PDB file of C-alpha atoms in Angstrom:
ATOM      1  CA  MET A   1      50.952-138.734  14.765  1.00 48.00           C
ATOM      2  CA  ARG A   2      49.900-137.180  11.666  1.00 50.00           C
ATOM      3  CA  ARG A   3      46.256-137.932  12.637  1.00 50.00           C
ATOM      4  CA  LEU A   4      46.525-135.707  15.909  1.00 44.00           C
ATOM      5  CA  ARG A   5      48.245-132.985  14.089  1.00 51.00           C
ATOM      6  CA  ARG A   6      45.730-132.620  11.425  1.00 50.00           C
ATOM      7  CA  THR A   7      43.308-132.343  14.327  1.00 48.00           C
ATOM      8  CA  ALA A   8      45.530-129.866  16.039  1.00 45.00           C
ATOM      9  CA  ARG A   9      45.589-127.941  12.529  1.00 52.00           C
ATOM     10  CA  ALA A  10      41.616-127.856  12.186  1.00 50.00           C
ATOM     11  CA  ALA A  11      40.920-126.640  15.803  1.00 48.00           C
ATOM     12  CA  ALA A  12      43.287-123.465  15.477  1.00 47.00           C
ATOM     13  CA  PRO A  13      41.052-121.147  13.559  1.00 49.00           C
ATOM     14  CA  LEU A  14      38.417-122.380  15.953  1.00 44.00           C
ATOM     15  CA  ALA A  15      39.578-121.277  18.820  1.00 44.00           C
ATOM     16  CA  LEU A  16      40.796-118.431  17.260  1.00 39.00           C
ATOM     17  CA  ALA A  17      37.205-117.481  16.241  1.00 43.00           C
ATOM     18  CA  LEU A  18      35.821-118.068  19.523  1.00 40.00           C
ATOM     19  CA  LEU A  19      38.579-116.072  21.197  1.00 40.00           C
ATOM     20  CA  LEU A  20      37.748-113.064  19.371  1.00 40.00           C
ATOM     21  CA  ALA A  21      33.898-113.561  19.630  1.00 40.00           C
ATOM     22  CA  GLY A  22      34.323-113.319  23.181  1.00 41.00           C
ATOM     23  CA  GLY A  23      36.501-110.256  22.949  1.00 40.00           C
ATOM     24  CA  ALA A  24      33.883-108.449  21.264  1.00 37.00           C
ATOM     25  CA  ALA A  25      31.401-109.708  23.633  1.00 36.00           C
ATOM     26  CA  THR A  26      33.166-108.340  26.521  1.00 36.00           C
ATOM     27  CA  GLY A  27      34.508-105.155  25.229  1.00 35.00           C
ATOM     28  CA  CYS A  28      37.623-103.982  27.037  1.00 35.00           C
ATOM     29  CA  GLY A  29      37.239-101.441  29.544  1.00 34.00           C
ATOM     30  CA  GLY A  30      33.860-101.777  30.247  1.00 35.00           C
ATOM     31  CA  ARG A  31      30.716 -99.787  28.814  1.00 37.00           C
ATOM     32  CA  ALA A  32      31.753 -96.482  27.276  1.00 35.00           C
ATOM     33  CA  THR A  33      30.344 -93.111  28.697  1.00 38.00           C
ATOM     34  CA  THR A  34      28.844 -92.374  25.822  1.00 39.00           C
ATOM     35  CA  HIS A  35      25.420 -93.967  25.008  1.00 44.00           C
ATOM     36  CA  HIS A  36      24.673 -92.617  21.218  1.00 43.00           C
ATOM     37  CA  LYS A  37      26.839 -91.159  18.179  1.00 38.00           C
ATOM     38  CA  PRO A  38      26.911 -87.767  17.052  1.00 39.00           C
ATOM     39  CA  GLY A  39      23.663 -87.184  14.690  1.00 37.00           C
ATOM     40  CA  THR A  40      22.058 -89.969  15.843  1.00 36.00           C
ATOM     41  CA  SER A  41      18.896 -90.409  18.846  1.00 43.00           C
ATOM     42  CA  HIS A  42      18.843 -92.107  22.054  1.00 47.00           C
ATOM     43  CA  GLU A  43      19.751 -95.951  22.033  1.00 45.00           C
ATOM     44  CA  GLN A  44      16.642 -97.410  23.422  1.00 53.00           C
ATOM     45  CA  ALA A  45      14.983-100.693  24.136  1.00 56.00           C
ATOM     46  CA  SER A  46      17.621-102.710  25.834  1.00 68.00           C
ATOM     47  CA  GLY A  47      17.596-104.748  29.105  1.00 69.00           C
ATOM     48  CA  SER A  48      14.574-107.522  29.729  1.00 80.00           C
ATOM     49  CA  VAL A  49      12.797-105.820  32.603  1.00 87.00           C
ATOM     50  CA  GLY A  50       9.481-105.558  32.451  1.00 90.00           C
ATOM     51  CA  THR A  51       7.398-105.439  29.032  1.00 92.00           C
ATOM     52  CA  LEU A  52       8.436-103.371  26.201  1.00 92.00           C
ATOM     53  CA  LEU A  53       5.377-101.754  24.295  1.00 92.00           C
ATOM     54  CA  SER A  54       4.772-100.579  21.045  1.00 92.00           C
ATOM     55  CA  ALA A  55       3.193 -97.336  22.471  1.00 92.00           C
ATOM     56  CA  THR A  56       5.138 -94.221  23.145  1.00 92.00           C
ATOM     57  CA  ASP A  57       5.096 -91.126  25.549  1.00 91.00           C
ATOM     58  CA  ALA A  58       4.804 -87.662  24.329  1.00 83.00           C
ATOM     59  CA  GLY A  59       8.399 -87.308  23.731  1.00 82.00           C
ATOM     60  CA  GLY A  60       8.612 -90.370  21.552  1.00 87.00           C
ATOM     61  CA  HIS A  61       9.980 -92.742  24.379  1.00 91.00           C
ATOM     62  CA  ARG A  62       8.987 -95.984  24.120  1.00 93.00           C
ATOM     63  CA  LEU A  63       6.741 -97.468  27.204  1.00 94.00           C
ATOM     64  CA  ARG A  64       8.554-100.309  29.530  1.00 95.00           C
ATOM     65  CA  GLU A  65       5.419-101.806  31.448  1.00 95.00           C
ATOM     66  CA  VAL A  66       5.939-103.643  34.722  1.00 94.00           C
ATOM     67  CA  PRO A  67       3.636-104.469  37.352  1.00 94.00           C
ATOM     68  CA  ALA A  68       1.597-102.661  39.462  1.00 92.00           C
ATOM     69  CA  GLU A  69       2.883-103.705  42.359  1.00 93.00           C
ATOM     70  CA  GLY A  70       6.281-102.676  43.367  1.00 92.00           C
ATOM     71  CA  ALA A  71       6.346-100.701  40.630  1.00 94.00           C
ATOM     72  CA  PRO A  72       8.177 -97.104  40.829  1.00 95.00           C
ATOM     73  CA  GLU A  73       5.950 -94.283  41.945  1.00 95.00           C
ATOM     74  CA  VAL A  74       6.652 -90.431  41.707  1.00 95.00           C
ATOM     75  CA  GLN A  75       5.016 -87.280  43.559  1.00 94.00           C
ATOM     76  CA  LEU A  76       5.691 -83.822  42.644  1.00 94.00           C
ATOM     77  CA  THR A  77       5.830 -80.927  45.560  1.00 93.00           C
ATOM     78  CA  VAL A  78       6.492 -77.414  43.732  1.00 92.00           C
ATOM     79  CA  ARG A  79       7.050 -74.552  46.641  1.00 91.00           C
ATOM     80  CA  PRO A  80       8.108 -71.119  45.746  1.00 90.00           C
ATOM     81  CA  ASP A  81      11.354 -70.281  46.603  1.00 86.00           C
ATOM     82  CA  SER A  82      12.425 -67.268  48.858  1.00 83.00           C
ATOM     83  CA  GLU A  83      14.859 -65.464  46.445  1.00 83.00           C
ATOM     84  CA  ASP A  84      13.277 -66.608  42.476  1.00 85.00           C
ATOM     85  CA  GLY A  85      11.421 -69.208  40.962  1.00 88.00           C
ATOM     86  CA  TRP A  86      10.419 -72.611  42.526  1.00 90.00           C
ATOM     87  CA  ASN A  87      11.951 -75.510  44.414  1.00 92.00           C
ATOM     88  CA  LEU A  88      10.700 -78.740  43.359  1.00 93.00           C
ATOM     89  CA  GLN A  89      10.691 -82.068  45.024  1.00 92.00           C
ATOM     90  CA  LEU A  90      10.391 -85.322  44.038  1.00 93.00           C
ATOM     91  CA  ALA A  91       8.760 -87.953  46.423  1.00 93.00           C
ATOM     92  CA  LEU A  92       9.857 -91.457  45.082  1.00 94.00           C
ATOM     93  CA  LYS A  93       8.711 -94.856  46.015  1.00 94.00           C
ATOM     94  CA  ASN A  94      10.264 -98.205  44.668  1.00 95.00           C
ATOM     95  CA  TYR A  95      12.940 -95.780  42.386  1.00 95.00           C
ATOM     96  CA  ARG A  96      16.354 -94.647  42.490  1.00 93.00           C
ATOM     97  CA  PHE A  97      18.402 -92.454  40.364  1.00 94.00           C
ATOM     98  CA  THR A  98      21.593 -93.917  38.435  1.00 91.00           C
ATOM     99  CA  PRO A  99      23.458 -91.032  36.582  1.00 88.00           C
ATOM    100  CA  ASP A 100      26.409 -93.222  36.198  1.00 84.00           C
ATOM    101  CA  SER A 101      24.537 -95.826  34.247  1.00 85.00           C
ATOM    102  CA  THR A 102      22.421 -93.490  31.969  1.00 84.00           C
ATOM    103  CA  GLY A 103      22.512 -94.965  28.333  1.00 84.00           C
ATOM    104  CA  GLY A 104      22.855 -98.585  29.587  1.00 87.00           C
ATOM    105  CA  ALA A 105      20.496-101.593  29.872  1.00 89.00           C
ATOM    106  CA  ALA A 106      17.092-101.346  31.712  1.00 91.00           C
ATOM    107  CA  LEU A 107      17.506-101.944  35.481  1.00 92.00           C
ATOM    108  CA  PRO A 108      14.561-102.743  37.685  1.00 92.00           C
ATOM    109  CA  GLY A 109      13.553 -99.309  39.728  1.00 93.00           C
ATOM    110  CA  ALA A 110      16.520 -97.141  38.403  1.00 94.00           C
ATOM    111  CA  GLY A 111      17.186 -94.385  36.092  1.00 94.00           C
ATOM    112  CA  HIS A 112      16.613 -90.614  35.716  1.00 95.00           C
ATOM    113  CA  ALA A 113      13.497 -88.059  35.191  1.00 94.00           C
ATOM    114  CA  HIS A 114      12.286 -85.597  32.673  1.00 94.00           C
ATOM    115  CA  LEU A 115      10.573 -82.380  34.039  1.00 94.00           C
ATOM    116  CA  GLU A 116       7.961 -80.571  31.648  1.00 93.00           C
ATOM    117  CA  LEU A 117       6.272 -77.520  31.691  1.00 92.00           C
ATOM    118  CA  ASP A 118       2.782 -77.953  29.846  1.00 91.00           C
ATOM    119  CA  GLY A 119       4.047 -80.801  28.038  1.00 89.00           C
ATOM    120  CA  ARG A 120       7.647 -79.223  26.617  1.00 89.00           C
ATOM    121  CA  LYS A 121      10.838 -80.704  28.325  1.00 90.00           C
ATOM    122  CA  LEU A 122      13.011 -78.459  30.295  1.00 88.00           C
ATOM    123  CA  ALA A 123      15.468 -80.750  32.090  1.00 90.00           C
ATOM    124  CA  ARG A 124      16.553 -84.377  32.737  1.00 90.00           C
ATOM    125  CA  LEU A 125      16.847 -85.253  36.578  1.00 92.00           C
ATOM    126  CA  TYR A 126      19.278 -86.982  38.510  1.00 91.00           C
ATOM    127  CA  GLY A 127      18.096 -86.316  41.953  1.00 91.00           C
ATOM    128  CA  PRO A 128      15.029 -85.629  43.924  1.00 91.00           C
ATOM    129  CA  TRP A 129      15.311 -81.769  44.104  1.00 91.00           C
ATOM    130  CA  PHE A 130      15.232 -79.000  40.988  1.00 91.00           C
ATOM    131  CA  HIS A 131      15.372 -75.406  41.550  1.00 91.00           C
ATOM    132  CA  LEU A 132      13.322 -73.886  38.427  1.00 90.00           C
ATOM    133  CA  PRO A 133      14.322 -70.517  37.474  1.00 89.00           C
ATOM    134  CA  ALA A 134      11.216 -67.761  37.120  1.00 87.00           C
ATOM    135  CA  ALA A 135      12.960 -67.002  33.759  1.00 87.00           C
ATOM    136  CA  GLN A 136      12.057 -70.400  32.345  1.00 87.00           C
ATOM    137  CA  VAL A 137       8.322 -69.837  33.034  1.00 89.00           C
ATOM    138  CA  PRO A 138       6.099 -67.415  31.053  1.00 89.00           C
ATOM    139  CA  GLU A 139       3.491 -65.386  32.763  1.00 88.00           C
ATOM    140  CA  GLY A 140       0.149 -67.818  33.636  1.00 89.00           C
ATOM    141  CA  ALA A 141      -0.596 -71.041  35.063  1.00 91.00           C
ATOM    142  CA  HIS A 142       1.049 -74.111  33.806  1.00 91.00           C
ATOM    143  CA  THR A 143       1.340 -77.634  34.741  1.00 93.00           C
ATOM    144  CA  LEU A 144       4.558 -79.231  35.859  1.00 94.00           C
ATOM    145  CA  THR A 145       5.272 -83.221  34.621  1.00 94.00           C
ATOM    146  CA  VAL A 146       8.053 -85.450  36.286  1.00 95.00           C
ATOM    147  CA  ARG A 147       8.082 -88.180  34.772  1.00 96.00           C
ATOM    148  CA  LEU A 148      10.069 -91.629  35.256  1.00 96.00           C
ATOM    149  CA  TYR A 149      12.998 -93.162  32.602  1.00 95.00           C
ATOM    150  CA  ALA A 150      14.990 -96.611  32.995  1.00 94.00           C
ATOM    151  CA  ASP A 151      18.465 -95.918  31.964  1.00 92.00           C
ATOM    152  CA  ASP A 152      17.849 -96.945  27.886  1.00 91.00           C
ATOM    153  CA  HIS A 153      15.499 -94.101  28.249  1.00 92.00           C
ATOM    154  CA  THR A 154      12.623 -96.000  27.662  1.00 94.00           C
ATOM    155  CA  ALA A 155       9.740 -94.668  30.067  1.00 94.00           C
ATOM    156  CA  TRP A 156       8.191 -96.786  32.962  1.00 95.00           C
ATOM    157  CA  ALA A 157       4.500 -97.370  32.498  1.00 95.00           C
ATOM    158  CA  VAL A 158       1.940 -99.206  34.571  1.00 95.00           C
ATOM    159  CA  ALA A 159      -1.243-100.258  32.906  1.00 93.00           C
ATOM    160  CA  GLY A 160      -0.072 -99.002  29.505  1.00 92.00           C
ATOM    161  CA  LYS A 161       0.286 -95.341  31.313  1.00 93.00           C
ATOM    162  CA  PRO A 162       3.866 -93.339  31.748  1.00 94.00           C
ATOM    163  CA  VAL A 163       4.851 -93.225  35.705  1.00 95.00           C
ATOM    164  CA  GLU A 164       4.542 -89.712  36.306  1.00 95.00           C
ATOM    165  CA  GLY A 165       3.576 -87.277  38.787  1.00 93.00           C
ATOM    166  CA  THR A 166       2.174 -83.558  38.219  1.00 93.00           C
ATOM    167  CA  GLY A 167       2.092 -80.268  40.199  1.00 92.00           C
ATOM    168  CA  ARG A 168       0.730 -76.798  39.332  1.00 91.00           C
ATOM    169  CA  LEU A 169       2.393 -73.319  39.846  1.00 90.00           C
ATOM    170  CA  THR A 170       1.071 -69.499  38.364  1.00 90.00           C
ATOM    171  CA  ALA A 171       3.620 -67.011  37.145  1.00 86.00           C
ATOM    172  CA  THR A 172       3.365 -63.177  37.402  1.00 83.00           C
ATOM    173  CA  ALA A 173       4.983 -60.603  35.666  1.00 70.00           C
ATOM    174  CA  SER A 174       7.494 -60.172  38.452  1.00 61.00           C
ATOM    175  CA  GLY A 175       8.862 -63.748  38.189  1.00 53.00           C
ATOM    176  CA  GLN A 176       6.248 -65.286  40.372  1.00 50.00           C
ATOM    177  CA  ALA A 177       3.263 -65.786  42.667  1.00 50.00           C
ATOM    178  CA  GLY A 178       4.693 -63.956  45.510  1.00 37.00           C
ATOM    179  CA  GLY A 179       8.014 -63.471  44.305  1.00 35.00           C
ATOM    180  CA  HIS A 180      10.214 -60.785  43.415  1.00 34.00           C
ATOM    181  CA  SER A 181      12.707 -59.858  41.143  1.00 35.00           C
ATOM    182  CA  HIS A 182      15.826 -58.085  41.466  1.00 38.00           C
ATOM    183  CA  GLY A 183      16.525 -54.716  40.263  1.00 37.00           C
ATOM    184  CA  ASP A 184      20.655 -55.213  39.792  1.00 40.00           C
ATOM    185  CA  ALA A 185      20.199 -58.036  37.733  1.00 41.00           C
ATOM    186  CA  PRO A 186      21.161 -58.210  34.177  1.00 42.00           C
ATOM    187  CA  PRO A 187      18.526 -57.942  31.136  1.00 44.00           C
ATOM    188  CA  PRO A 188      18.099 -61.288  29.208  1.00 43.00           C
ATOM    189  CA  SER A 189      19.531 -60.071  26.115  1.00 42.00           C
ATOM    190  CA  GLN A 190      22.848 -59.332  28.141  1.00 43.00           C
ATOM    191  CA  PRO A 191      24.008 -62.498  30.094  1.00 45.00           C
ATOM    192  CA  PRO A 192      26.797 -62.235  32.797  1.00 45.00           C
ATOM    193  CA  PRO A 193      30.160 -62.462  31.290  1.00 49.00           C
ATOM    194  CA  PRO A 194      31.492 -66.764  31.634  1.00 47.00           C
ATOM    195  CA  GLU A 195      33.927 -67.954  34.220  1.00 56.00           C
ATOM    196  CA  GLN A 196      37.585 -67.745  33.230  1.00 77.00           C
ATOM    197  CA  ALA A 197      38.290 -70.555  31.057  1.00 85.00           C
ATOM    198  CA  ASP A 198      41.202 -72.198  29.249  1.00 89.00           C
ATOM    199  CA  ARG A 199      39.039 -73.134  26.256  1.00 89.00           C
ATOM    200  CA  THR A 200      35.912 -71.754  24.643  1.00 92.00           C
ATOM    201  CA  VAL A 201      33.505 -73.463  22.326  1.00 93.00           C
ATOM    202  CA  THR A 202      31.037 -71.666  20.711  1.00 94.00           C
ATOM    203  CA  ILE A 203      27.830 -73.690  19.176  1.00 95.00           C
ATOM    204  CA  THR A 204      24.980 -72.535  17.399  1.00 94.00           C
ATOM    205  CA  VAL A 205      21.736 -74.450  17.110  1.00 93.00           C
ATOM    206  CA  ARG A 206      19.429 -73.192  14.153  1.00 92.00           C
ATOM    207  CA  ASP A 207      16.520 -75.205  12.506  1.00 92.00           C
ATOM    208  CA  GLY A 208      17.679 -78.432  13.729  1.00 91.00           C
ATOM    209  CA  LYS A 209      21.354 -78.104  12.812  1.00 92.00           C
ATOM    210  CA  VAL A 210      24.663 -77.772  14.736  1.00 93.00           C
ATOM    211  CA  SER A 211      26.894 -75.296  13.531  1.00 93.00           C
ATOM    212  CA  PRO A 212      29.837 -75.630  13.582  1.00 93.00           C
ATOM    213  CA  ALA A 213      29.066 -79.756  12.855  1.00 91.00           C
ATOM    214  CA  PRO A 214      29.669 -82.058  15.947  1.00 90.00           C
ATOM    215  CA  ALA A 215      33.324 -83.014  16.601  1.00 90.00           C
ATOM    216  CA  ARG A 216      35.605 -83.835  19.492  1.00 91.00           C
ATOM    217  CA  THR A 217      36.858 -81.192  21.555  1.00 91.00           C
ATOM    218  CA  GLU A 218      40.168 -82.617  23.058  1.00 92.00           C
ATOM    219  CA  LEU A 219      41.368 -81.323  26.584  1.00 93.00           C
ATOM    220  CA  ARG A 220      43.943 -82.184  29.057  1.00 92.00           C
ATOM    221  CA  ARG A 221      42.359 -83.014  32.472  1.00 91.00           C
ATOM    222  CA  GLY A 222      42.234 -80.323  34.802  1.00 90.00           C
ATOM    223  CA  GLU A 223      41.604 -77.679  32.240  1.00 91.00           C
ATOM    224  CA  ARG A 224      38.482 -75.112  32.260  1.00 91.00           C
ATOM    225  CA  VAL A 225      36.214 -75.304  29.228  1.00 92.00           C
ATOM    226  CA  ALA A 226      33.335 -73.179  28.463  1.00 91.00           C
ATOM    227  CA  LEU A 227      30.443 -73.886  26.369  1.00 93.00           C
ATOM    228  CA  ARG A 228      28.940 -70.962  24.510  1.00 92.00           C
ATOM    229  CA  VAL A 229      25.769 -72.157  23.031  1.00 94.00           C
ATOM    230  CA  THR A 230      22.938 -69.890  21.133  1.00 94.00           C
ATOM    231  CA  SER A 231      20.009 -71.839  20.035  1.00 93.00           C
ATOM    232  CA  ASP A 232      16.678 -70.837  18.122  1.00 92.00           C
ATOM    233  CA  ARG A 233      14.598 -72.707  20.459  1.00 90.00           C
ATOM    234  CA  ALA A 234      14.280 -72.909  24.032  1.00 90.00           C
ATOM    235  CA  ASP A 235      16.178 -76.182  25.321  1.00 90.00           C
ATOM    236  CA  THR A 236      18.064 -77.711  28.002  1.00 90.00           C
ATOM    237  CA  LEU A 237      21.905 -78.056  27.419  1.00 91.00           C
ATOM    238  CA  HIS A 238      23.601 -81.382  29.036  1.00 89.00           C
ATOM    239  CA  VAL A 239      27.201 -82.730  29.679  1.00 91.00           C
ATOM    240  CA  HIS A 240      27.251 -86.734  30.135  1.00 87.00           C
ATOM    241  CA  GLY A 241      29.143 -88.113  32.830  1.00 84.00           C
ATOM    242  CA  TYR A 242      29.540 -84.628  34.505  1.00 85.00           C
ATOM    243  CA  ASP A 243      25.905 -84.295  35.094  1.00 80.00           C
ATOM    244  CA  LYS A 244      26.087 -80.618  33.991  1.00 86.00           C
ATOM    245  CA  GLU A 245      22.992 -79.142  32.865  1.00 88.00           C
ATOM    246  CA  LEU A 246      22.121 -75.242  31.678  1.00 88.00           C
ATOM    247  CA  ALA A 247      18.847 -73.958  30.253  1.00 89.00           C
ATOM    248  CA  LEU A 248      19.258 -72.152  26.682  1.00 90.00           C
ATOM    249  CA  PRO A 249      16.637 -69.616  26.021  1.00 89.00           C
ATOM    250  CA  ALA A 250      15.346 -69.188  22.694  1.00 88.00           C
ATOM    251  CA  GLY A 251      17.933 -66.579  20.468  1.00 89.00           C
ATOM    252  CA  GLN A 252      20.097 -65.817  23.586  1.00 89.00           C
ATOM    253  CA  GLU A 253      23.668 -66.884  24.053  1.00 90.00           C
ATOM    254  CA  ALA A 254      24.219 -68.986  27.048  1.00 90.00           C
ATOM    255  CA  THR A 255      27.613 -70.395  28.555  1.00 91.00           C
ATOM    256  CA  LEU A 256      28.089 -73.255  30.705  1.00 90.00           C
ATOM    257  CA  THR A 257      31.665 -73.593  32.397  1.00 90.00           C
ATOM    258  CA  LEU A 258      33.306 -76.522  33.608  1.00 89.00           C
ATOM    259  CA  THR A 259      36.451 -78.114  35.039  1.00 91.00           C
ATOM    260  CA  ALA A 260      37.127 -81.251  32.864  1.00 90.00           C
ATOM    261  CA  ASP A 261      38.413 -83.456  36.105  1.00 91.00           C
ATOM    262  CA  ARG A 262      37.132 -86.793  34.741  1.00 87.00           C
ATOM    263  CA  THR A 263      38.809 -88.637  31.830  1.00 90.00           C
ATOM    264  CA  GLY A 264      37.313 -90.316  28.762  1.00 89.00           C
ATOM    265  CA  LEU A 265      34.693 -89.273  26.515  1.00 89.00           C
ATOM    266  CA  PHE A 266      32.017 -87.013  27.412  1.00 90.00           C
ATOM    267  CA  GLU A 267      28.617 -86.033  24.814  1.00 90.00           C
ATOM    268  CA  VAL A 268      27.339 -82.573  24.871  1.00 92.00           C
ATOM    269  CA  GLU A 269      23.767 -82.584  23.777  1.00 91.00           C
ATOM    270  CA  THR A 270      20.532 -80.817  23.847  1.00 91.00           C
ATOM    271  CA  HIS A 271      17.361 -82.545  25.719  1.00 82.00           C
ATOM    272  CA  ALA A 272      14.552 -81.445  23.836  1.00 81.00           C
ATOM    273  CA  SER A 273      15.956 -81.699  20.199  1.00 85.00           C
ATOM    274  CA  GLY A 274      18.056 -84.639  20.812  1.00 86.00           C
ATOM    275  CA  LEU A 275      21.037 -83.005  18.991  1.00 91.00           C
ATOM    276  CA  VAL A 276      24.690 -83.949  19.850  1.00 91.00           C
ATOM    277  CA  LEU A 277      26.741 -80.822  20.005  1.00 94.00           C
ATOM    278  CA  THR A 278      30.469 -81.980  20.653  1.00 94.00           C
ATOM    279  CA  GLN A 279      31.846 -84.361  22.094  1.00 92.00           C
ATOM    280  CA  LEU A 280      34.499 -83.760  25.315  1.00 93.00           C
ATOM    281  CA  LEU A 281      37.571 -85.910  25.093  1.00 92.00           C
ATOM    282  CA  VAL A 282      39.638 -85.911  28.263  1.00 91.00           C
ATOM    283  CA  ARG A 283      43.211 -87.114  28.990  1.00 91.00           C
TER     284      ARG A 283
END
């Protein structure tokens, strides 16, 4: 009897350790909506799909190589819009957009895309259509590139080259080839007033630094928040979880207003510079 008691006492710490380890592995509540902390870069290289290469694309994302047979494919079509700018269409094969799992492990034939203008990132894409405003394109001939990424931000690749599609466009002084500008539109230095909001967050990005320092912005579900951002470099604002994006012209204030209708923790970041501006905590 005494031997059984000693055995039970010795086994108890081991059982407790296994229980704690299991809890750490599974977590509570599933994967977080945010995929990296303020001041850090994207988490990359998770998942066992394909072969992770040491080579990177132009944006510094590691390549994830897969066999040519069944690999993701993309073609880009650029069409002038009758009102302003251009409409872009992505023709995809062996690939699907998965905005809800961005930041998770790489899944076969899934993820998001990046749009670049002459090698400069304009936006992250979560669907096959995108409207490119004429205001974001300088006068002259340009090359657009769409590149496919996995959820962990590694770039899909075949034979050591990223999976991408390209298109060309020419912008004129009037905004686009064959297009026109609206005489009643406000000048770039005077953006239209933001939509009415319950809370306004004003942020400045200069020399790669965010002011005020990134912190959490607490909101009640259903409140409207206006994000007023001024960046010294052209960039794109993205709100994770809500899949909202906004072009940030260099040196000009831009405002994104959204309704916080989803609870959780959501990051607001810039694409080109990879900076976290704030975290929206919606209760």
